[in-house]
GROMACS .gro file of C-alpha atoms in nm:
model
  355
    1MET     CA    1  16.779  17.483   9.945
    2ALA     CA    2  16.637  17.186   9.789
    3ASP     CA    3  16.287  17.127   9.836
    4LEU     CA    4  16.174  16.877  10.093
    5THR     CA    5  15.926  16.605   9.995
    6ALA     CA    6  15.725  16.402  10.230
    7ILE     CA    7  15.578  16.069  10.137
    8ASP     CA    8  15.284  16.041  10.376
    9GLY     CA    9  15.117  15.739  10.532
   10VAL     CA   10  15.349  15.472  10.370
   11ARG     CA   11  15.459  15.146  10.505
   12VAL     CA   12  15.839  15.114  10.493
   13PHE     CA   13  16.030  14.786  10.394
   14THR     CA   14  16.289  14.746  10.700
   15GLY     CA   15  16.468  14.427  10.579
   16ASP     CA   16  16.255  14.226  10.817
   17GLY     CA   17  15.910  14.336  10.730
   18LEU     CA   18  15.689  14.659  10.691
   19THR     CA   19  15.630  14.931  10.948
   20LYS     CA   20  15.323  15.101  11.026
   21PRO     CA   21  15.217  15.393  10.802
   22GLN     CA   22  15.466  15.676  10.855
   23ARG     CA   23  15.609  15.983  10.674
   24VAL     CA   24  15.934  15.962  10.484
   25CYS     CA   25  16.108  16.273  10.408
   26VAL     CA   26  16.344  16.368  10.125
   27GLU     CA   27  16.555  16.670  10.096
   28GLY     CA   28  16.829  16.693   9.825
   29GLU     CA   29  16.983  16.368   9.776
   30ARG     CA   30  16.906  16.237  10.107
   31ILE     CA   31  16.641  16.087  10.324
   32VAL     CA   32  16.609  16.330  10.656
   33ALA     CA   33  16.462  16.266  10.957
   34ASP     CA   34  16.190  16.552  10.940
   35GLY     CA   35  16.104  16.900  10.810
   36THR     CA   36  15.843  17.103  10.662
   37PRO     CA   37  15.745  16.966  10.346
   38ASP     CA   38  15.723  17.172  10.014
   39VAL     CA   39  15.584  16.862   9.833
   40VAL     CA   40  15.358  16.588   9.992
   41VAL     CA   41  15.315  16.241   9.812
   42ASP     CA   42  15.021  16.043   9.927
   43GLY     CA   43  15.162  15.695  10.024
   44LEU     CA   44  14.850  15.571  10.212
   45GLY     CA   45  14.803  15.216  10.123
   46LYS     CA   46  15.153  15.188   9.954
   47VAL     CA   47  15.486  15.034  10.025
   48LEU     CA   48  15.825  15.206   9.997
   49LEU     CA   49  16.095  15.012   9.925
   50PRO     CA   50  16.493  15.095   9.918
   51GLY     CA   51  16.591  15.129   9.544
   52LEU     CA   52  16.648  14.762   9.418
   53ILE     CA   53  17.007  14.644   9.356
   54ASP     CA   54  17.091  14.423   9.044
   55SER     CA   55  17.399  14.230   9.184
   56HIS     CA   56  17.495  14.132   8.842
   57MET     CA   57  17.436  14.296   8.537
   58HIS     CA   58  17.618  14.455   8.238
   59THR     CA   59  17.588  14.781   8.050
   60LEU     CA   60  17.672  14.886   7.690
   61GLY     CA   61  17.541  15.244   7.727
   62ARG     CA   62  17.320  15.504   7.923
   63GLY     CA   63  16.993  15.317   7.776
   64ASP     CA   64  17.069  14.999   8.004
   65LEU     CA   65  17.109  15.242   8.289
   66THR     CA   66  16.781  15.434   8.217
   67ASP     CA   67  16.602  15.097   8.178
   68LEU     CA   68  16.720  14.979   8.524
   69ALA     CA   69  16.580  15.299   8.674
   70ARG     CA   70  16.232  15.292   8.515
   71TRP     CA   71  16.174  14.963   8.701
   72GLY     CA   72  16.309  15.078   9.027
   73VAL     CA   73  16.668  14.927   9.011
   74THR     CA   74  16.863  15.216   9.146
   75THR     CA   75  17.188  15.043   9.157
   76GLY     CA   76  17.383  14.798   8.925
   77LEU     CA   77  17.682  14.585   8.982
   78ASP     CA   78  17.840  14.562   8.646
   79MET     CA   79  18.043  14.249   8.612
   80ALA     CA   80  18.242  14.323   8.303
   81ALA     CA   81  18.301  14.632   8.096
   82TRP     CA   82  18.561  14.797   7.886
   83PRO     CA   83  18.749  15.020   7.804
   84LEU     CA   84  18.833  15.204   8.104
   85SER     CA   85  18.701  15.541   7.933
   86PHE     CA   86  18.391  15.369   7.875
   87VAL     CA   87  18.330  15.267   8.246
   88THR     CA   88  18.416  15.601   8.359
   89ASP     CA   89  18.181  15.752   8.157
   90MET     CA   90  17.904  15.523   8.287
   91ARG     CA   91  17.999  15.580   8.643
   92ALA     CA   92  17.956  15.955   8.580
   93GLN     CA   93  17.594  15.926   8.434
   94THR     CA   94  17.324  16.112   8.629
   95GLY     CA   95  16.949  16.069   8.620
   96VAL     CA   96  16.998  15.692   8.570
   97ALA     CA   97  17.080  15.411   8.796
   98GLN     CA   98  17.418  15.422   8.926
   99ILE     CA   99  17.685  15.153   8.863
  100LEU     CA  100  17.986  14.971   9.034
  101SER     CA  101  18.214  14.773   8.790
  102ALA     CA  102  18.461  14.502   8.785
  103THR     CA  103  18.602  14.642   8.463
  104THR     CA  104  18.769  14.359   8.282
  105PRO     CA  105  18.730  14.004   8.416
  106ALA     CA  106  19.008  13.742   8.412
  107VAL     CA  107  18.953  13.459   8.187
  108GLY     CA  108  19.126  13.159   8.032
  109PRO     CA  109  19.291  13.181   7.697
  110GLY     CA  110  19.047  12.932   7.527
  111GLY     CA  111  18.718  12.997   7.674
  112ASN     CA  112  18.409  13.177   7.557
  113HIS     CA  113  18.466  13.490   7.685
  114ALA     CA  114  18.828  13.513   7.539
  115LYS     CA  115  18.669  13.479   7.210
  116MET     CA  116  18.441  13.770   7.244
  117PRO     CA  117  18.506  14.032   6.992
  118GLY     CA  118  18.733  14.304   7.139
  119PHE     CA  119  18.792  14.134   7.466
  120PRO     CA  120  19.093  14.302   7.605
  121ALA     CA  121  19.424  14.093   7.603
  122ASP     CA  122  19.501  14.202   7.944
  123GLY     CA  123  19.215  13.993   8.086
  124ILE     CA  124  19.364  13.661   7.955
  125VAL     CA  125  19.549  13.504   8.264
  126THR     CA  126  19.735  13.173   8.216
  127THR     CA  127  19.980  13.168   8.525
  128PRO     CA  128  19.978  13.229   8.877
  129LYS     CA  129  20.244  13.504   8.806
  130GLU     CA  130  20.026  13.681   8.569
  131ALA     CA  131  19.744  13.673   8.827
  132TYR     CA  132  19.917  13.935   9.034
  133ALA     CA  133  19.980  14.175   8.736
  134PHE     CA  134  19.621  14.115   8.648
  135VAL     CA  135  19.490  14.226   8.993
  136GLU     CA  136  19.710  14.534   8.986
  137ARG     CA  137  19.591  14.647   8.653
  138ARG     CA  138  19.230  14.621   8.787
  139ILE     CA  139  19.314  14.826   9.086
  140ALA     CA  140  19.462  15.111   8.858
  141ASP     CA  141  19.151  15.098   8.661
  142GLY     CA  142  18.947  15.144   8.993
  143ALA     CA  143  18.754  14.831   8.982
  144ASP     CA  144  18.510  14.797   9.278
  145TYR     CA  145  18.561  14.392   9.282
  146ILE     CA  146  18.732  14.145   9.091
  147LYS     CA  147  18.571  13.907   8.849
  148ILE     CA  148  18.700  13.599   8.733
  149VAL     CA  149  18.561  13.328   8.502
  150THR     CA  150  18.577  12.938   8.588
  151GLU     CA  151  18.431  12.794   8.298
  152ALA     CA  152  18.660  12.496   8.194
  153ALA     CA  153  19.006  12.334   8.266
  154PRO     CA  154  19.295  12.429   8.044
  155PRO     CA  155  19.362  12.510   7.770
  156GLU     CA  156  19.008  12.671   7.766
  157GLY     CA  157  18.999  12.810   8.119
  158MET     CA  158  19.263  12.892   8.406
  159ASP     CA  159  19.392  12.633   8.605
  160GLN     CA  160  19.341  12.580   8.981
  161ALA     CA  161  19.664  12.765   9.087
  162THR     CA  162  19.602  13.045   8.882
  163VAL     CA  163  19.240  13.120   8.990
  164LYS     CA  164  19.364  13.080   9.335
  165ALA     CA  165  19.637  13.324   9.284
  166ILE     CA  166  19.391  13.577   9.159
  167VAL     CA  167  19.191  13.536   9.479
  168GLU     CA  168  19.487  13.569   9.708
  169ALA     CA  169  19.616  13.895   9.535
  170ALA     CA  170  19.266  14.041   9.534
  171HIS     CA  171  19.223  13.954   9.902
  172GLU     CA  172  19.563  14.107   9.986
  173ARG     CA  173  19.427  14.451   9.840
  174ASN     CA  174  19.096  14.414  10.039
  175LEU     CA  175  18.878  14.350   9.715
  176LEU     CA  176  18.583  14.096   9.697
  177VAL     CA  177  18.625  13.810   9.421
  178VAL     CA  178  18.337  13.704   9.224
  179ALA     CA  179  18.349  13.407   9.016
  180HIS     CA  180  18.145  13.303   8.714
  181SER     CA  181  18.031  12.940   8.743
  182ILE     CA  182  17.764  12.769   8.529
  183THR     CA  183  17.877  12.403   8.583
  184THR     CA  184  17.933  12.187   8.886
  185GLY     CA  185  18.296  12.152   8.803
  186ALA     CA  186  18.332  12.542   8.763
  187PHE     CA  187  18.178  12.572   9.091
  188ARG     CA  188  18.441  12.336   9.265
  189VAL     CA  189  18.711  12.537   9.108
  190ALA     CA  190  18.573  12.859   9.266
  191VAL     CA  191  18.501  12.709   9.599
  192GLU     CA  192  18.859  12.548   9.634
  193ALA     CA  193  19.007  12.871   9.529
  194GLY     CA  194  18.850  13.070   9.810
  195VAL     CA  195  18.627  13.325   9.620
  196ASP     CA  196  18.366  13.548   9.808
  197ILE     CA  197  18.076  13.527   9.557
  198SER     CA  198  17.964  13.269   9.307
  199THR     CA  199  17.748  13.419   9.037
  200HIS     CA  200  17.509  13.200   8.819
  201ALA     CA  201  17.405  12.843   8.930
  202PRO     CA  202  17.491  12.508   8.759
  203LEU     CA  203  17.290  12.373   8.458
  204ASP     CA  204  17.447  12.038   8.415
  205ALA     CA  205  17.343  11.905   8.760
  206VAL     CA  206  17.241  12.009   9.125
  207LEU     CA  207  17.541  12.101   9.328
  208ASP     CA  208  17.667  11.826   9.555
  209ASP     CA  209  17.616  11.824   9.935
  210GLU     CA  210  17.985  11.844   9.993
  211THR     CA  211  18.050  12.157   9.794
  212VAL     CA  212  17.730  12.325   9.941
  213ALA     CA  213  17.867  12.256  10.284
  214ARG     CA  214  18.218  12.387  10.195
  215MET     CA  215  18.039  12.729  10.039
  216ARG     CA  216  17.861  12.767  10.372
  217ASP     CA  217  18.143  12.693  10.617
  218ALA     CA  218  18.362  12.947  10.402
  219GLY     CA  219  18.067  13.208  10.414
  220MET     CA  220  18.054  13.220  10.044
  221VAL     CA  221  17.762  13.438   9.881
  222SER     CA  222  17.549  13.338   9.592
  223SER     CA  223  17.414  13.552   9.311
  224PRO     CA  224  17.236  13.265   9.127
  225THR     CA  225  17.105  13.485   8.829
  226LEU     CA  226  16.804  13.225   8.782
  227THR     CA  227  16.661  13.454   8.506
  228MET     CA  228  16.966  13.382   8.299
  229MET     CA  229  16.994  13.023   8.404
  230ARG     CA  230  16.636  12.993   8.272
  231GLY     CA  231  16.702  13.162   7.927
  232ILE     CA  232  17.034  12.964   7.866
  233ALA     CA  233  16.858  12.634   7.945
  234ASP     CA  234  16.584  12.704   7.726
  235ALA     CA  235  16.814  12.796   7.431
  236ARG     CA  236  17.049  12.494   7.505
  237ALA     CA  237  16.825  12.222   7.631
  238GLY     CA  238  16.958  11.992   7.345
  239ALA     CA  239  17.281  11.993   7.536
  240GLY     CA  240  17.156  11.860   7.865
  241LEU     CA  241  17.142  12.187   8.047
  242ARG     CA  242  16.840  12.205   8.275
  243TYR     CA  243  16.681  12.514   8.451
  244GLU     CA  244  16.577  12.287   8.736
  245TYR     CA  245  16.932  12.199   8.832
  246ALA     CA  246  17.004  12.570   8.879
  247ARG     CA  247  16.677  12.615   9.074
  248ASP     CA  248  16.721  12.308   9.304
  249THR     CA  249  17.061  12.421   9.384
  250VAL     CA  250  16.947  12.741   9.512
  251THR     CA  251  16.703  12.570   9.723
  252LYS     CA  252  16.984  12.384   9.876
  253PHE     CA  253  17.180  12.722   9.913
  254HIS     CA  254  16.896  12.848  10.097
  255GLU     CA  255  16.826  12.536  10.320
  256ALA     CA  256  17.205  12.551  10.410
  257GLY     CA  257  17.194  12.914  10.497
  258ILE     CA  258  17.411  13.032  10.241
  259ARG     CA  259  17.346  13.419  10.154
  260LEU     CA  260  17.171  13.475   9.835
  261LEU     CA  261  17.152  13.807   9.629
  262VAL     CA  262  16.940  13.905   9.353
  263GLY     CA  263  17.110  13.915   9.012
  264THR     CA  264  17.009  13.904   8.663
  265ASP     CA  265  17.292  13.900   8.409
  266ALA     CA  266  17.109  14.186   8.243
  267ASN     CA  267  17.289  14.268   7.901
  268SER     CA  268  17.232  14.377   7.557
  269ALA     CA  269  17.526  14.226   7.406
  270PRO     CA  270  17.486  14.074   7.052
  271GLY     CA  271  17.551  13.714   7.007
  272VAL     CA  272  17.475  13.605   7.382
  273PRO     CA  273  17.269  13.282   7.455
  274PHE     CA  274  17.008  13.506   7.638
  275ALA     CA  275  16.961  13.860   7.713
  276PRO     CA  276  16.757  13.952   8.028
  277LYS     CA  277  16.609  14.295   8.004
  278HIS     CA  278  16.762  14.561   8.235
  279GLY     CA  279  16.551  14.624   8.527
  280GLU     CA  280  16.240  14.414   8.438
  281SER     CA  281  16.450  14.110   8.476
  282VAL     CA  282  16.500  14.193   8.827
  283HIS     CA  283  16.127  14.131   8.918
  284ASP     CA  284  16.154  13.816   8.726
  285GLU     CA  285  16.434  13.726   8.939
  286LEU     CA  286  16.254  13.795   9.254
  287GLU     CA  287  15.962  13.562   9.147
  288LEU     CA  288  16.212  13.285   9.048
  289MET     CA  289  16.384  13.296   9.371
  290VAL     CA  290  16.042  13.264   9.568
  291GLY     CA  291  15.987  12.971   9.330
  292ALA     CA  292  16.323  12.816   9.469
  293GLY     CA  293  16.173  12.827   9.824
  294LEU     CA  294  16.260  13.183   9.967
  295THR     CA  295  15.999  13.392  10.126
  296PRO     CA  296  15.904  13.719   9.982
  297VAL     CA  297  16.060  13.917  10.270
  298GLU     CA  298  16.389  13.697  10.204
  299VAL     CA  299  16.389  13.802   9.859
  300LEU     CA  300  16.330  14.165   9.920
  301ARG     CA  301  16.623  14.158  10.157
  302SER     CA  302  16.825  13.997   9.887
  303ALA     CA  303  16.743  14.267   9.650
  304THR     CA  304  16.844  14.524   9.901
  305THR     CA  305  17.016  14.518  10.210
  306LEU     CA  306  17.199  14.194  10.182
  307THR     CA  307  17.349  14.315   9.873
  308ALA     CA  308  17.439  14.655  10.016
  309GLN     CA  309  17.605  14.469  10.305
  310THR     CA  310  17.804  14.241  10.094
  311PHE     CA  311  17.954  14.499   9.860
  312ALA     CA  312  17.980  14.778  10.126
  313LEU     CA  313  17.737  15.001   9.965
  314ALA     CA  314  17.706  15.231  10.273
  315ASP     CA  315  17.446  15.474  10.101
  316CYS     CA  316  17.227  15.192   9.943
  317GLY     CA  317  16.977  14.910  10.065
  318GLU     CA  318  16.792  15.066  10.346
  319ILE     CA  319  16.559  15.355  10.424
  320ALA     CA  320  16.684  15.560  10.680
  321PRO     CA  321  16.795  15.923  10.754
  322GLY     CA  322  17.136  16.012  10.585
  323ARG     CA  323  17.108  15.737  10.321
  324ARG     CA  324  17.097  15.842   9.944
  325ALA     CA  325  16.732  15.877   9.861
  326ASP     CA  326  16.694  15.582   9.618
  327LEU     CA  327  16.326  15.469   9.665
  328LEU     CA  328  16.078  15.264   9.490
  329LEU     CA  329  15.700  15.352   9.587
  330ILE     CA  330  15.471  15.053   9.489
  331ASP     CA  331  15.101  14.963   9.528
  332GLY     CA  332  15.016  14.642   9.712
  333ASP     CA  333  15.208  14.433   9.991
  334PRO     CA  334  15.538  14.262   9.828
  335THR     CA  335  15.598  14.083  10.152
  336THR     CA  336  15.280  13.862  10.081
  337ASP     CA  337  15.278  13.876   9.706
  338ILE     CA  338  15.617  13.936   9.535
  339THR     CA  339  15.454  14.032   9.201
  340THR     CA  340  15.344  14.368   9.371
  341THR     CA  341  15.694  14.497   9.301
  342ARG     CA  342  15.589  14.559   8.936
  343LYS     CA  343  15.305  14.789   9.032
  344ILE     CA  344  15.525  15.090   9.038
  345HIS     CA  345  15.376  15.429   9.187
  346GLY     CA  346  15.700  15.609   9.217
  347ILE     CA  347  16.083  15.610   9.183
  348TRP     CA  348  16.321  15.859   9.325
  349LEU     CA  349  16.681  15.848   9.211
  350ALA     CA  350  16.921  16.056   9.456
  351GLY     CA  351  16.607  16.254   9.567
  352GLU     CA  352  16.469  16.318   9.216
  353ARG     CA  353  16.156  16.175   9.125
  354ILE     CA  354  16.169  16.018   8.769
  355ARG     CA  355  15.894  15.935   8.539
   0.00000   0.00000   0.00000
């Protein structure tokens, strides 16, 4: 039998706050209710969080997943990866963060993504008829959700009818749709099409009240990736892009009651305008979201329980018996000072403590 580890005297983040000091037991890959410990970890004065989830990242190899894990990010939602053999290999990695993947995203024929070296031709979608075929290919790939890019009108991006057809085809197959949108116009395309989740936040202006209200009324979720937005704005300030527009849009989302998730767009791809670091950037994102008006408890929820609920990750986001033992032990109280998430004392991946 696997050894049983007890983390003693630790306060546990529940999604709403912290418990009183208690014992958390881990046996094998799972959290268990109780038992006689073989190993005892002193958690007195410390806080135990569910492993953090990055709701928007990209991987080019095992090293990225290692970097996620060493910062307490135990699950990453990859938003574009190919070929399928690579995605399959990354999903099978052990001892590092686990990933889900959109596999190949849908893009227009002339946009920036379509021009990326090696971008798969079957990800370029130009008509509603092609939209249904695209979704069927992603299902055959085992995509966990569908990713689309709304970046410009034709001939660069997809037209409204094509984006809507992708959403309808995905919903018919019970798949969530995540839309990349970094301008107010791109947001309106995504909202009109009925996507489930918008990723990024606009850099050209603060999103208007009407579009925010439509998002709220439709139950849309936002993964604003403020870390990435800040990096792009700094790199392209001359083009009129401003981080403050993205931040203030997130403030409006929060005030409207739109669900917000922690995501970073962490990547290690060459030639991108900005490359947030895997793992570390999640802690940057937590701080930026607090700066946009969320409380530390709300931000912690956005990095754990809310992302798990949104993407139906049954094993993640909560510390409870039966759940996968993905855990982050830290010094300090992140419900009052979000920067303490960086004071890492211990990390467990599927019950295995890592260095």
